[in-house]
Amino acid sequence: MDYRLWTVDLSSTVNCYRMIYKRFTFLVIVRIVLLLANVIVISLIFGDKRLFFNQIILGLLLIVQVAELVRFVNHTNRELAKFFYAIRHSDFSISFKQSIMGRSFKELHESMGGIIQAYKQVKIEKEAQFHFLQMLVNQLHIGIIAIEQNESISLINPHAENMLGIPGLKNWKLVQQRNPVFASEIEHLGSNGKKLVEMRSSSETHFLTVDVRTLLILDKPLKLITLQDINSEIEQKEIEAWHKLIRILTHEIMNSVTPISSLTETMQGFLKDKAGNEKQLHELKQETISDISFSLNTIQKRSDGLLHFIENYRKLTRVPKPNPEKVNAEEFLEAVRNLMSKELTRKNITLTVSATSDLEIGMDPALVEQVLINLITNSIHALEHSSAPHIGLRAYRTDKQTVIEVADNGKGISPKELGEIFIPFFSTKKDGSGIGLSLSKQIMSLHGGSITVHSEVNKGTSFFLHFRNQ
């Protein structure tokens, strides 16, 4: 239905009703005037025996006038009361019969009937829209729950019921009893928030992204909860991460094993004659012995490199659990600057520190210091050819988190490399191990935080360590 037409129709109906009301008032005034005229005439002839029958006739007429006036007013009130009752209780089956009391009541009944039909049409369309919305919500692969005043569930789709194991429940208290873990997470989020929730069952574990929003509809709070099962996305990301890790591991191992295998085969050729028999010691020339020695040294270097690579891999799997404590941000950043001052002076790099006054961060200072040293070392490498190399350390608080920022004005990181820098053993440096940023990401994850990066080629790079506000 076009609501502009509905507004115009309602406006014309109201205008019509005003016109009828004026006509009704006029008719009431006419009846009162005739009634008063009758009373005046009766008072003038009252007591005159010659006009005795006239007095009786005027008296009966007076009674009829009063009764007709009462009936006229009561009939209007009853019709209006019936009309407003129908509107209030959405009873659109009511009808108004043709009035025998004149044209004004006929128009009034027609206007009332028009309004009833208009409201009926609006209700039908509202019901149709609600059923369409319900059908649409039921088809979504995202769970949706709407809670009115923290108690009644006004809307829930089958996907949400299946994910939470709460089929048919329409009361939030029953959900709290059936699935207390989920209900507790929702209460922890409050009126608004977003969180990744792990839901465990006897057979499997699901990871759900839960988003809570509170709306005011007709001055009443409505909490809207959306749920999405991201198990498949997580599994896909894990598979991709494993593929990248295996590719890097294979590359590094093959780089070490291939020359070892080749040199071993070469040395075996030195120690055998053309017939394939082993040579005697006196048959070996000094040049052959030197070649064997060179090959053994090369094998040893490649083996040491492979052991070093494996040791780095072990570091990734042995990150200690943080022991958080309250740390003054400014003092902590100054300590990191002093620690790196010798290297920075040698490279002619300036490093500035700034922190919000009296800012404290809950963290393990030893682990976070390791992260900052790694980030500053990367910045030093990125500033090798900069004319005015600079690194900035900042600590500040936002509405939801505390941030430590490490920014440089170096060569930056290309968009392609940005998507891979946190992958274990990926490095943009020739002699890099590729585990520094991976370790940093693990350390921040163990703190319940995260690490992000923003970079522009030839402009600089900024790393952000995000900590939850305590």
PDB file of C-alpha atoms in Angstrom, residues 2 5 17 23 29 62 64 68 111 117 136 160 204 235 252 278 280 317 337 353 408 431 442 451 456:
ATOM      1  CA  ASP A   2       1.185   3.533  -0.824  1.00  0.00           C
ATOM      2  CA  LEU A   5      -2.177   7.806  -0.436  1.00  0.00           C
ATOM      3  CA  TYR A  17     -15.452  14.234  10.029  1.00  0.00           C
ATOM      4  CA  ARG A  23     -23.406  19.799  11.037  1.00  0.00           C
ATOM      5  CA  ILE A  29     -28.446  23.677  18.527  1.00  0.00           C
ATOM      6  CA  LEU A  62     -41.762  18.925  24.989  1.00  0.00           C
ATOM      7  CA  VAL A  64     -40.929  14.140  22.596  1.00  0.00           C
ATOM      8  CA  GLU A  68     -35.482  12.879  20.587  1.00  0.00           C
ATOM      9  CA  SER A 111     -16.369   7.927   6.787  1.00  0.00           C
ATOM     10  CA  GLN A 117     -11.316  -0.496   5.701  1.00  0.00           C
ATOM     11  CA  LEU A 136      13.379 -14.367   4.566  1.00  0.00           C
ATOM     12  CA  ALA A 160      19.920 -20.073  15.404  1.00  0.00           C
ATOM     13  CA  GLU A 204      32.207 -31.325  17.934  1.00  0.00           C
ATOM     14  CA  GLU A 235      39.317 -24.722   8.441  1.00  0.00           C
ATOM     15  CA  GLU A 252      64.248 -24.649   3.065  1.00  0.00           C
ATOM     16  CA  GLU A 278      87.035 -48.459  -3.802  1.00  0.00           C
ATOM     17  CA  GLN A 280      93.281 -47.539  -1.889  1.00  0.00           C
ATOM     18  CA  THR A 317      56.156 -23.957  19.203  1.00  0.00           C
ATOM     19  CA  ARG A 337      65.161   2.865  23.425  1.00  0.00           C
ATOM     20  CA  VAL A 353      59.254   8.060  22.427  1.00  0.00           C
ATOM     21  CA  ASP A 408      59.326   4.296  10.530  1.00  0.00           C
ATOM     22  CA  ASP A 431      69.640 -13.438   5.809  1.00  0.00           C
ATOM     23  CA  GLN A 442      51.941 -15.446  18.893  1.00  0.00           C
ATOM     24  CA  ILE A 451      49.313  -7.074  15.982  1.00  0.00           C
ATOM     25  CA  GLU A 456      52.984   2.377   1.961  1.00  0.00           C
TER      26      GLU A 456
END
